[in-house]
Coordinates of C-alpha atoms in Angstrom, one line a residue:
Chain A
M1 CA 14.7 -10.1 -19.8
Q2 CA 17.3 -9.0 -17.8
I3 CA 16.7 -7.0 -14.4
T4 CA 19.1 -4.7 -13.0
F5 CA 18.6 -3.1 -9.5
L6 CA 19.6 0.3 -9.5
G7 CA 18.4 1.4 -5.9
T8 CA 17.4 -1.0 -2.9
S9 CA 17.3 1.5 0.0
S10 CA 13.9 2.8 1.2
G11 CA 13.4 6.6 2.1
V12 CA 17.1 7.7 2.0
P13 CA 20.1 6.5 0.2
T14 CA 23.0 5.1 1.8
R15 CA 26.5 4.7 0.6
S16 CA 25.9 1.5 -0.7
R17 CA 22.7 1.5 -1.7
N18 CA 20.2 4.4 -3.7
V19 CA 16.6 4.7 -3.4
S20 CA 14.4 2.5 -5.7
S21 CA 14.8 1.8 -9.3
I22 CA 14.9 -1.4 -11.2
A23 CA 15.7 -1.6 -15.1
M24 CA 14.4 -4.5 -17.1
R25 CA 16.2 -5.0 -20.8
L26 CA 14.1 -6.5 -22.9
P27 CA 15.2 -9.8 -24.9
Q28 CA 16.6 -9.7 -28.4
R29 CA 16.2 -5.8 -28.9
A30 CA 17.7 -2.8 -27.5
E31 CA 15.0 -1.5 -25.5
V32 CA 14.7 -0.9 -21.5
W33 CA 11.9 -0.4 -19.2
L34 CA 12.3 1.2 -16.1
F35 CA 10.3 0.6 -12.6
D36 CA 10.5 3.6 -10.2
C37 CA 13.0 6.3 -10.4
G38 CA 14.2 7.7 -7.1
E39 CA 16.8 10.7 -7.0
G40 CA 20.0 9.6 -8.6
T41 CA 18.7 6.9 -10.6
Q42 CA 20.8 8.5 -13.7
H43 CA 23.8 8.4 -11.7
Q44 CA 23.4 4.7 -11.1
I45 CA 22.6 3.9 -14.9
M46 CA 25.9 5.8 -15.8
R47 CA 27.6 2.9 -13.1
S48 CA 25.7 0.1 -14.9
D49 CA 25.5 -1.6 -18.2
V50 CA 22.0 0.1 -18.7
R51 CA 21.8 2.6 -21.6
A52 CA 19.6 5.5 -20.5
S53 CA 19.1 6.0 -24.2
Q54 CA 17.3 2.8 -24.7
I55 CA 14.6 3.6 -22.3
T56 CA 11.2 3.4 -23.8
K57 CA 9.0 3.2 -20.9
I58 CA 8.7 3.9 -17.3
F59 CA 6.4 2.4 -14.9
I60 CA 6.0 4.5 -11.3
T61 CA 4.4 2.4 -8.1
H62 CA 3.7 5.5 -6.3
M63 CA 4.3 9.4 -6.1
H64 CA 6.8 9.3 -2.8
G65 CA 9.8 11.1 -3.2
D66 CA 12.1 8.2 -3.1
H67 CA 10.4 6.7 -6.0
I68 CA 9.9 9.5 -8.3
F69 CA 12.6 12.3 -7.6
G70 CA 15.0 11.0 -10.2
L71 CA 12.5 11.2 -12.9
M72 CA 12.7 14.8 -14.0
G73 CA 16.4 14.7 -13.9
L74 CA 16.7 11.5 -16.1
L75 CA 14.1 12.8 -18.6
A76 CA 16.0 15.9 -18.8
S77 CA 19.4 14.1 -19.1
C78 CA 17.9 11.9 -21.9
G79 CA 16.8 15.1 -24.0
L80 CA 20.4 16.3 -23.9
A81 CA 21.7 13.0 -24.8
G82 CA 19.5 13.4 -28.0
D83 CA 18.9 9.9 -28.9
V84 CA 15.7 9.4 -27.3
K85 CA 12.6 9.6 -29.4
H86 CA 9.6 8.8 -27.3
I87 CA 9.3 7.8 -23.6
D88 CA 5.9 6.4 -22.2
I89 CA 5.3 6.5 -18.3
Y90 CA 2.9 4.7 -16.6
G91 CA 2.0 5.7 -12.9
P92 CA -0.8 6.8 -10.7
P93 CA -2.9 10.2 -11.2
G94 CA -1.0 13.2 -10.2
L95 CA 2.2 11.9 -11.9
N96 CA 1.3 14.0 -14.8
D97 CA 0.5 17.1 -13.1
Y98 CA 3.8 16.9 -11.1
L99 CA 6.0 16.3 -14.3
N100 CA 4.3 19.2 -15.8
A101 CA 4.8 21.7 -12.8
C102 CA 8.7 20.5 -12.8
Q103 CA 8.8 21.3 -16.3
R104 CA 7.2 24.4 -16.1
Y105 CA 9.1 25.6 -12.9
S106 CA 12.5 24.6 -14.2
E107 CA 11.7 25.6 -17.6
T108 CA 12.7 22.3 -19.0
R109 CA 12.2 21.6 -22.7
L110 CA 12.2 18.0 -23.7
A111 CA 13.6 17.3 -27.6
Y112 CA 11.4 14.0 -27.7
S113 CA 7.8 13.3 -26.8
V114 CA 6.7 11.9 -23.3
K115 CA 3.1 10.2 -22.8
V116 CA 2.1 9.7 -19.4
H117 CA -0.7 7.2 -18.8
A118 CA -2.4 7.0 -15.4
V119 CA -2.9 3.3 -14.4
K120 CA -6.0 2.0 -12.8
Q121 CA -6.3 -1.8 -11.9
G122 CA -5.6 -4.4 -14.8
L123 CA -4.1 -4.0 -18.2
V124 CA -1.4 -1.4 -18.4
F125 CA -0.2 -2.1 -21.8
A126 CA 0.1 -4.9 -24.5
N127 CA 2.1 -5.8 -27.6
D128 CA 2.7 -9.1 -29.7
E129 CA 5.2 -10.0 -27.1
F130 CA 4.4 -8.5 -23.6
E131 CA 1.7 -7.7 -21.5
V132 CA 1.9 -5.5 -18.4
T133 CA -0.8 -5.3 -15.9
C134 CA -1.2 -3.9 -12.4
A135 CA -3.0 -4.4 -9.2
P136 CA -3.6 -1.6 -6.4
L137 CA -1.3 -2.1 -3.2
K138 CA -2.0 -1.4 0.4
H139 CA 0.3 1.6 1.5
R140 CA -0.3 5.5 2.7
V141 CA -0.7 6.6 -0.7
T142 CA -2.2 5.1 -4.2
A143 CA 0.4 2.2 -5.2
H144 CA 0.3 -0.3 -7.7
G145 CA 2.1 -3.4 -8.4
F146 CA 3.2 -4.3 -11.8
R147 CA 3.4 -7.6 -13.7
V148 CA 5.1 -8.2 -16.7
T149 CA 4.0 -11.2 -18.9
E150 CA 5.7 -12.6 -21.6
K151 CA 3.3 -14.1 -24.2
D152 CA 3.6 -17.9 -24.7
R153 CA 5.1 -18.8 -27.9
P154 CA 4.4 -21.5 -30.2
G155 CA 6.7 -24.7 -29.9
R156 CA 9.2 -25.2 -32.7
F157 CA 7.5 -26.2 -36.2
D158 CA 8.8 -29.8 -37.6
I159 CA 9.5 -28.8 -41.1
D160 CA 11.1 -32.1 -41.9
K161 CA 7.6 -33.9 -40.9
A162 CA 5.8 -31.4 -43.1
K163 CA 8.1 -32.2 -46.3
A164 CA 8.1 -35.9 -45.9
L165 CA 4.3 -35.7 -45.9
D166 CA 4.6 -33.8 -49.3
I167 CA 3.0 -30.6 -47.8
P168 CA 3.6 -28.2 -50.7
P169 CA 5.7 -24.9 -48.9
G170 CA 3.7 -21.7 -49.2
P171 CA 1.4 -19.7 -46.7
I172 CA 0.1 -23.3 -45.6
Y173 CA 3.2 -23.6 -43.4
A174 CA 2.4 -20.6 -41.6
Q175 CA -0.9 -21.6 -40.9
L176 CA 0.5 -24.8 -39.7
K177 CA 3.0 -22.9 -37.5
R178 CA 0.1 -21.4 -35.6
G179 CA -1.3 -24.7 -34.9
E180 CA -4.6 -24.5 -37.5
T181 CA -6.3 -27.2 -39.3
V182 CA -5.6 -26.8 -43.3
T183 CA -7.3 -28.7 -46.1
L184 CA -4.5 -29.2 -49.2
D185 CA -5.6 -29.2 -52.9
D186 CA -5.5 -32.9 -52.6
G187 CA -8.0 -33.1 -50.0
R188 CA -6.1 -34.1 -47.0
R189 CA -6.9 -32.3 -44.0
I190 CA -3.9 -31.6 -41.9
D191 CA -3.9 -30.5 -38.0
G192 CA -1.0 -28.0 -37.7
K193 CA -0.7 -29.0 -33.8
E194 CA 1.0 -32.3 -34.9
F195 CA 3.6 -30.5 -36.3
C196 CA 4.6 -28.2 -33.5
G197 CA 6.5 -28.9 -30.3
S198 CA 4.7 -27.9 -26.7
P199 CA 4.5 -24.1 -26.6
I200 CA 7.2 -22.1 -24.9
I201 CA 6.0 -20.7 -21.7
G202 CA 6.4 -16.8 -21.2
R203 CA 8.2 -15.4 -18.2
K204 CA 6.5 -13.5 -15.9
F205 CA 8.4 -10.8 -13.6
V206 CA 6.1 -9.2 -10.7
Y207 CA 7.0 -6.0 -8.8
C208 CA 5.5 -4.9 -5.6
T209 CA 6.3 -1.7 -3.9
D210 CA 5.4 -0.2 -1.2
T211 CA 2.8 -1.9 0.6
I212 CA 2.1 -4.1 3.7
Y213 CA 1.0 -7.8 3.1
C214 CA -2.1 -7.5 0.7
D215 CA -4.1 -10.1 -1.3
K216 CA -3.6 -8.1 -4.3
A217 CA -0.2 -8.8 -4.4
V218 CA -0.5 -12.7 -4.0
A219 CA -3.0 -12.3 -7.0
L220 CA -0.9 -10.1 -9.1
A221 CA 2.2 -12.6 -8.5
K222 CA 0.4 -15.7 -8.9
D223 CA 3.0 -18.3 -10.4
A224 CA 5.7 -15.7 -11.5
D225 CA 9.1 -16.4 -12.2
V226 CA 10.5 -13.7 -10.0
L227 CA 8.6 -11.7 -7.4
I228 CA 10.7 -8.7 -6.4
H229 CA 8.5 -7.5 -3.1
E230 CA 9.5 -4.6 -0.5
A231 CA 10.5 -5.9 2.9
T232 CA 11.4 -2.5 4.5
F233 CA 11.4 -3.9 8.1
A234 CA 12.4 -7.1 10.1
H235 CA 9.6 -9.2 11.4
Q236 CA 10.4 -8.0 15.2
D237 CA 9.6 -4.5 13.8
A238 CA 6.4 -5.6 12.6
E239 CA 4.8 -2.8 14.5
L240 CA 6.5 -0.1 12.4
A241 CA 5.5 -1.9 9.3
I242 CA 1.9 -2.1 10.1
Q243 CA 2.1 1.7 11.3
R244 CA 3.8 2.8 8.0
L245 CA 1.8 0.3 5.6
H246 CA 5.3 -1.2 4.4
S247 CA 6.2 -5.1 4.8
T248 CA 8.1 -7.3 6.9
S249 CA 10.4 -9.8 5.7
T250 CA 7.8 -12.5 6.7
M251 CA 5.2 -10.5 5.1
A252 CA 7.3 -10.5 1.6
A253 CA 7.8 -14.0 2.0
Q254 CA 4.1 -15.1 2.7
V255 CA 3.2 -13.2 -0.9
A256 CA 5.9 -15.3 -2.5
L257 CA 4.7 -18.5 -0.6
N258 CA 1.1 -18.0 -1.3
A259 CA 1.4 -17.0 -5.0
G260 CA 3.8 -19.7 -5.8
V261 CA 6.4 -17.8 -7.2
K262 CA 9.8 -19.7 -8.2
D263 CA 11.9 -17.0 -6.7
L264 CA 11.5 -14.0 -4.4
I265 CA 13.7 -11.0 -4.3
M266 CA 13.5 -8.7 -1.3
T267 CA 14.3 -5.0 -1.7
H268 CA 13.7 -1.4 -0.2
F269 CA 15.4 -1.8 3.0
S270 CA 15.3 0.2 5.7
P271 CA 18.7 1.8 6.5
R272 CA 18.5 0.7 9.9
Y273 CA 19.9 -2.6 9.1
A274 CA 23.3 -1.8 8.2
P275 CA 25.8 -4.6 8.7
T276 CA 27.0 -2.9 11.7
N277 CA 23.7 -2.8 13.6
A278 CA 21.8 -5.1 15.9
I279 CA 19.7 -6.5 13.4
T280 CA 21.0 -6.9 9.8
L281 CA 19.7 -7.7 6.4
E282 CA 21.1 -11.3 6.7
D283 CA 18.3 -11.5 9.7
L284 CA 15.7 -10.3 7.4
L285 CA 17.0 -13.0 4.8
T286 CA 16.8 -15.6 7.8
E287 CA 13.4 -14.7 8.7
A288 CA 11.9 -14.8 5.1
R289 CA 13.3 -18.4 4.2
M290 CA 11.5 -19.8 7.1
I291 CA 8.4 -19.1 5.3
F292 CA 10.0 -19.2 1.5
A293 CA 13.1 -21.0 0.9
N294 CA 14.2 -19.5 -2.5
T295 CA 14.1 -15.7 -1.2
H296 CA 17.2 -13.5 -1.8
L297 CA 18.4 -10.3 -0.8
A298 CA 18.6 -7.5 -3.6
Y299 CA 21.7 -5.1 -3.6
D300 CA 22.6 -2.1 -5.9
F301 CA 23.8 -3.4 -9.5
M302 CA 22.3 -7.0 -8.8
T303 CA 21.6 -8.3 -12.2
F304 CA 19.8 -11.5 -13.4
E305 CA 18.0 -13.3 -16.3
V306 CA 14.3 -13.8 -15.1
G307 CA 13.6 -17.6 -15.9
S308 CA 17.1 -18.4 -15.2
S309 CA 17.5 -20.3 -11.5
L310 CA 19.1 -17.5 -8.9
K311 CA 21.7 -18.7 -6.7
K312 CA 21.3 -19.2 -3.1
Chain B
M1 CA 34.6 30.0 5.7
Q2 CA 35.3 26.6 4.0
I3 CA 33.8 25.9 0.6
T4 CA 33.4 22.2 -0.5
F5 CA 32.5 21.9 -4.2
L6 CA 29.8 18.6 -4.4
G7 CA 29.3 19.2 -8.1
T8 CA 30.9 20.9 -10.8
S9 CA 29.7 19.5 -14.2
S10 CA 26.9 21.7 -16.1
G11 CA 23.8 20.3 -17.7
V12 CA 24.0 16.6 -17.0
P13 CA 26.2 14.6 -14.4
T14 CA 29.3 12.6 -15.6
R15 CA 31.2 9.6 -14.0
S16 CA 33.6 12.3 -12.2
R17 CA 31.6 15.4 -11.6
N18 CA 27.9 15.8 -10.2
V19 CA 25.6 19.1 -11.3
S20 CA 26.0 22.2 -9.4
S21 CA 26.2 22.6 -5.5
I22 CA 28.7 23.9 -3.3
A23 CA 28.9 23.9 0.8
M24 CA 30.2 26.6 2.8
R25 CA 31.2 25.6 6.4
L26 CA 31.0 28.9 8.6
P27 CA 33.9 29.3 11.0
Q28 CA 33.7 28.4 14.6
R29 CA 30.1 27.1 14.6
A30 CA 28.4 23.8 13.3
E31 CA 26.9 25.6 10.3
V32 CA 26.5 24.9 6.4
W33 CA 25.0 27.4 3.7
L34 CA 24.6 25.4 0.4
F35 CA 24.5 27.2 -2.8
D36 CA 22.6 25.4 -5.5
C37 CA 21.3 22.0 -5.3
G38 CA 21.3 19.8 -8.4
E39 CA 20.2 15.9 -8.1
G40 CA 22.6 14.0 -6.2
T41 CA 23.5 16.4 -3.7
Q42 CA 22.5 14.7 -1.1
H43 CA 24.5 11.8 -2.3
Q44 CA 28.0 13.9 -2.7
I45 CA 27.1 15.3 0.9
M46 CA 27.1 12.0 1.9
R47 CA 30.6 11.0 0.5
S48 CA 32.0 14.5 1.7
D49 CA 32.9 15.8 5.1
V50 CA 30.0 18.0 4.9
R51 CA 27.1 17.2 7.5
A52 CA 23.3 17.4 5.9
S53 CA 22.2 18.0 9.4
Q54 CA 24.0 21.2 9.9
I55 CA 22.3 23.0 6.7
T56 CA 20.6 26.3 7.8
K57 CA 20.6 28.1 4.5
I58 CA 20.4 27.1 0.9
F59 CA 20.7 29.7 -1.7
I60 CA 19.6 29.0 -5.4
T61 CA 20.9 30.9 -8.2
H62 CA 18.1 30.2 -10.8
M63 CA 15.4 27.5 -11.7
H64 CA 17.5 25.1 -14.1
G65 CA 17.0 21.4 -13.2
D66 CA 20.9 21.0 -12.9
H67 CA 20.8 23.4 -9.9
I68 CA 17.6 22.6 -8.1
F69 CA 16.3 19.2 -9.0
G70 CA 18.3 17.8 -5.9
L71 CA 16.5 20.2 -3.3
M72 CA 13.3 18.2 -2.5
G73 CA 15.4 15.1 -2.0
L74 CA 17.8 16.5 0.5
L75 CA 15.0 18.5 2.3
A76 CA 13.2 15.2 2.6
S77 CA 16.2 13.4 3.9
C78 CA 17.1 16.0 6.3
G79 CA 13.5 15.7 7.8
L80 CA 14.2 11.8 8.1
A81 CA 17.4 12.4 9.9
G82 CA 15.4 14.2 12.3
D83 CA 18.0 16.8 13.8
V84 CA 17.3 19.5 11.5
K85 CA 15.2 22.6 13.1
H86 CA 14.6 25.3 10.1
I87 CA 15.8 26.0 6.9
D88 CA 15.9 29.2 5.1
I89 CA 16.1 29.2 1.0
Y90 CA 16.7 32.1 -0.8
G91 CA 16.1 31.9 -4.5
P92 CA 14.2 33.1 -7.6
P93 CA 10.6 33.9 -7.8
G94 CA 9.0 30.6 -8.6
L95 CA 11.2 28.5 -6.3
N96 CA 8.1 28.7 -3.5
D97 CA 5.8 27.4 -6.0
Y98 CA 8.0 24.6 -7.1
L99 CA 8.9 23.3 -3.7
N100 CA 4.9 23.2 -3.0
A101 CA 4.2 21.6 -5.8
C102 CA 6.6 18.7 -5.1
Q103 CA 5.9 18.5 -1.6
R104 CA 1.9 18.5 -2.5
Y105 CA 2.2 15.7 -5.3
S106 CA 4.7 13.7 -3.5
E107 CA 3.3 14.0 -0.1
T108 CA 6.2 14.8 1.8
R109 CA 5.9 16.2 5.1
L110 CA 8.9 17.8 6.5
A111 CA 9.6 17.4 10.2
Y112 CA 10.9 21.0 10.4
S113 CA 10.3 24.5 9.2
V114 CA 11.2 25.7 5.9
K115 CA 11.0 29.5 4.9
V116 CA 11.7 30.5 1.1
H117 CA 12.6 33.8 0.4
A118 CA 12.3 35.3 -3.1
V119 CA 15.8 37.4 -3.8
K120 CA 16.1 40.6 -5.7
Q121 CA 19.1 42.6 -6.3
G122 CA 20.8 43.7 -3.0
L123 CA 20.5 42.5 0.4
V124 CA 19.7 39.1 1.0
F125 CA 20.5 38.2 4.6
A126 CA 22.8 39.8 7.2
N127 CA 23.5 39.0 10.8
D128 CA 26.5 40.0 13.1
E129 CA 29.1 38.6 11.5
F130 CA 28.2 38.0 7.8
E131 CA 26.2 39.6 4.8
V132 CA 24.8 38.0 1.8
T133 CA 24.0 40.1 -1.3
C134 CA 23.1 39.3 -4.7
A135 CA 23.1 40.6 -8.1
P136 CA 21.4 39.6 -11.6
L137 CA 23.1 37.7 -14.0
K138 CA 22.6 37.4 -17.7
H139 CA 21.0 33.9 -18.4
R140 CA 18.3 32.6 -20.3
V141 CA 16.1 32.8 -16.7
T142 CA 16.3 35.0 -14.0
A143 CA 19.4 34.0 -12.3
H144 CA 21.5 35.8 -9.3
G145 CA 25.2 35.8 -8.3
F146 CA 25.8 35.7 -4.4
R147 CA 28.4 37.5 -2.3
V148 CA 29.1 36.6 1.2
T149 CA 31.1 39.0 2.9
E150 CA 32.4 38.4 6.6
K151 CA 32.2 41.8 8.5
D152 CA 35.3 43.7 9.6
R153 CA 36.1 42.5 13.3
P154 CA 38.2 44.9 15.4
G155 CA 41.8 44.6 15.9
R156 CA 43.3 42.7 18.7
F157 CA 42.9 44.7 22.3
D158 CA 46.2 45.5 23.9
I159 CA 45.1 44.0 27.5
D160 CA 48.6 44.6 28.8
K161 CA 49.0 48.3 27.9
A162 CA 45.4 49.1 29.6
K163 CA 46.4 47.4 32.8
A164 CA 49.9 49.3 32.7
L165 CA 47.9 52.4 32.6
D166 CA 45.8 51.4 35.7
I167 CA 42.7 51.2 33.8
P168 CA 40.1 49.4 36.1
P169 CA 38.9 46.3 34.5
G170 CA 35.1 46.0 33.7
P171 CA 32.6 47.1 31.2
I172 CA 35.2 50.0 30.3
Y173 CA 37.2 47.2 28.7
A174 CA 34.4 46.4 26.0
Q175 CA 33.9 50.0 25.2
L176 CA 37.9 50.2 24.7
K177 CA 37.9 46.9 22.8
R178 CA 35.1 48.5 20.3
G179 CA 37.2 51.6 19.8
E180 CA 35.1 53.9 21.9
T181 CA 36.7 57.2 24.1
V182 CA 35.9 56.8 27.6
T183 CA 36.1 58.9 30.5
L184 CA 37.6 57.3 34.1
D185 CA 36.3 58.0 37.2
D186 CA 39.8 59.8 37.9
G187 CA 38.8 62.3 34.9
R188 CA 41.3 60.5 32.2
R189 CA 40.0 60.3 28.9
I190 CA 41.1 57.3 27.3
D191 CA 40.8 56.7 23.3
G192 CA 40.0 52.8 23.0
K193 CA 41.8 52.8 19.4
E194 CA 45.0 53.4 20.8
F195 CA 44.8 49.9 22.5
C196 CA 43.5 48.0 19.6
G197 CA 45.5 46.6 16.5
S198 CA 44.4 46.9 13.0
P199 CA 40.9 45.9 12.2
I200 CA 40.8 42.0 10.7
I201 CA 39.3 42.4 7.3
G202 CA 36.3 40.1 6.8
R203 CA 36.5 37.4 4.0
K204 CA 34.7 37.6 0.7
F205 CA 33.5 34.8 -1.5
V206 CA 31.2 35.4 -4.4
Y207 CA 29.4 32.6 -6.6
C208 CA 28.3 33.5 -10.2
T209 CA 26.3 31.1 -12.3
D210 CA 24.7 30.6 -14.7
T211 CA 25.6 33.7 -16.8
I212 CA 27.4 35.1 -19.8
Y213 CA 30.1 38.1 -19.0
C214 CA 28.1 40.8 -17.5
D215 CA 29.2 43.7 -15.6
K216 CA 27.0 43.1 -12.9
A217 CA 29.0 40.3 -11.9
V218 CA 32.2 42.5 -11.9
A219 CA 30.5 44.5 -9.5
L220 CA 29.5 41.8 -7.2
A221 CA 32.9 39.9 -7.2
K222 CA 34.8 43.5 -6.5
D223 CA 37.8 43.1 -4.4
A224 CA 36.5 39.3 -3.3
D225 CA 39.2 36.5 -2.0
V226 CA 37.7 34.1 -4.0
L227 CA 35.4 34.3 -7.3
I228 CA 33.7 31.0 -8.4
H229 CA 32.5 31.7 -11.9
E230 CA 30.8 29.5 -14.2
A231 CA 33.2 28.6 -17.5
T232 CA 30.7 26.5 -19.1
F233 CA 32.5 26.7 -22.5
A234 CA 36.3 26.9 -23.9
H235 CA 37.4 30.4 -25.7
Q236 CA 36.9 28.6 -29.1
D237 CA 33.3 27.5 -28.4
A238 CA 32.5 31.1 -27.6
E239 CA 29.5 31.1 -30.2
L240 CA 27.9 28.5 -28.2
A241 CA 28.1 30.4 -24.9
I242 CA 27.0 33.4 -26.7
Q243 CA 24.0 31.4 -28.1
R244 CA 23.3 29.9 -24.5
L245 CA 24.3 32.7 -22.2
H246 CA 26.9 30.9 -20.7
S247 CA 30.6 32.0 -20.1
T248 CA 33.9 31.0 -21.7
S249 CA 36.9 30.6 -19.6
T250 CA 38.1 33.9 -20.6
M251 CA 34.9 35.6 -20.0
A252 CA 35.5 34.0 -16.3
A253 CA 38.8 35.2 -16.4
Q254 CA 38.1 38.8 -17.6
V255 CA 35.3 39.2 -14.7
A256 CA 37.8 38.3 -12.3
L257 CA 40.5 40.6 -13.6
N258 CA 37.9 43.5 -13.9
A259 CA 36.6 42.9 -10.1
G260 CA 40.2 42.5 -8.9
V261 CA 39.7 39.3 -7.0
K262 CA 42.3 37.4 -5.4
D263 CA 41.5 33.8 -6.7
L264 CA 39.3 32.6 -9.6
I265 CA 37.9 29.2 -9.4
M266 CA 36.2 28.0 -12.8
T267 CA 33.3 25.4 -12.7
H268 CA 30.2 24.2 -14.3
F269 CA 32.2 22.8 -17.1
S270 CA 30.5 21.4 -20.5
P271 CA 30.8 17.5 -20.4
R272 CA 32.3 17.9 -23.8
Y273 CA 35.8 18.7 -22.3
A274 CA 36.4 15.1 -20.9
P275 CA 39.8 14.3 -20.5
T276 CA 40.0 12.1 -24.0
N277 CA 38.4 15.0 -25.9
A278 CA 40.3 17.3 -28.3
I279 CA 39.7 20.0 -26.1
T280 CA 40.0 19.6 -22.2
L281 CA 39.7 21.6 -19.2
E282 CA 43.4 22.0 -19.2
D283 CA 43.1 24.0 -22.2
L284 CA 40.2 26.3 -20.5
L285 CA 42.6 26.8 -17.5
T286 CA 45.6 28.2 -19.6
E287 CA 43.4 30.1 -22.0
A288 CA 41.9 31.9 -18.4
R289 CA 45.2 32.3 -16.9
M290 CA 46.3 34.3 -20.1
I291 CA 43.9 36.6 -18.9
F292 CA 44.2 36.1 -15.2
A293 CA 47.1 34.4 -13.5
N294 CA 45.5 33.0 -10.4
T295 CA 42.8 30.8 -12.0
H296 CA 42.1 27.1 -10.8
L297 CA 40.1 24.6 -11.9
A298 CA 37.1 23.4 -9.6
Y299 CA 36.9 19.4 -9.1
D300 CA 34.3 17.6 -7.3
F301 CA 35.0 17.5 -3.6
M302 CA 38.1 20.1 -4.0
T303 CA 37.9 22.0 -0.4
F304 CA 39.7 25.3 0.5
E305 CA 39.2 28.1 3.2
V306 CA 38.7 31.6 1.9
G307 CA 41.4 33.8 2.5
S308 CA 44.2 31.3 2.6
S309 CA 46.0 31.2 -0.6
L310 CA 45.2 28.7 -3.2
K311 CA 47.9 26.4 -4.8
K312 CA 48.4 26.9 -8.3

């Protein structure tokens, strides 16, 4: 689960930060999931190690332009690249109609199939390895945070111990690997759990934007390895955050603290905190770390492995 | 009339060329007109000397995504910048509905007014200094080429000659400057034309994309200083051009030749002609120059003054 930030600015792009998008590369497979798709996301992908042709799922938090205006261009380009078979898109109600309108007016015909799923609180998607859930956030329009949970895997099976006990190889081994109890032909009852190491706990990645501080974000982020949370404003601009239903650095940190996550990465910064201005992102970082020490600032093309510890 | 190319690739952006957009800075005023607005145009503007806040008019040739998917993002960003009062947009029928749909679904509220005008063949806009006309091109969807004509201005008024003849200064000078004949209080009839140098011929800039070779493009480009014409394909890929109703380099050159323009700049190149491929843009240039010598290749951020001679 490798995350790459493709855009970390709120509202408008700047020279160094594009508008929102995050790519997640799945482990051991050529598959990429995208979260949000602001204008210029396909350009950012082109400048990164992410391959657009590997995108299979796109999750959209909400319908504001800085999170969706790159979607049609990306879908059209994936079509021209010619190696995409199907893309599932998950987002708020209205997303399907928006994409249909864009396709109709621009006469864009995609050479692959797209299915748009309207999300509601709860389970969004699950397969053998992953589960994606979402929760409503608190913004001016319907917005959802997403949580990707890698399922726990059984611990390593001790094949030597099984052989030493003269357990005959075959389907029985598979049952034991799953931790089941089996009765052998010679009458012995064998508990699989005694042959398995501790289960490998799955990783958890949570993405919350756009939102002001809310309890649903805390619940969604519970015990996550990494929480990516918007921090549009500095603490001293809290009034703007409250007016516009965005988060301050300290709100993002409070969510991280209350949820007990390992690391918090703040993103979706207002362009007003450019390096030469009175308040800079370093101030936002300092403010957040007073509340939650393991806080980091996202930047465009920042890449990290979920589950590995982030450098401070 | 300074032209800056903001995107010169067709269909999809590449690492060195964005999708279509051209900015025109009007002489002696802080005003920019934009022609087409592919995704990422606002990003390109940010990297150029063009100022988004000076945009007053946007002309859209046709509704394909590589010409319009940057429009909503640009309009939204102009709104956040807060110094735009009004933008007129001229384009094909459908453009207004498309923009309304985008605004509705993304809940974008612009802090300034926008008026979308559906264009038909003929006059698009005129004021004291400029006239913009358009003509239908030949593409898979409704597409128009645009011609910007700077109006001819009277030649320089010879004030010394007027003074030498004891013509009293005042409103009479303005009449003479306009080339009118006036009768003085002393009974003398004075012909203003005798005090004016040759009229200053207005400059003419023509933009034709997307289209296969067509006579309407030739008529629109008649005697232009600069014709910017699409050349998606090389001559040896003419079959593709014919299938998709795009131009080859040689078709663009033929339009320039038949219209008697001073310079042709080719743009909207297929990404297949990248520098490391079998056919490159240098081949397209060579092909075009066999027909029309004053042909040039556009590149992103190329800037030139209409009316000044282009270096070969």
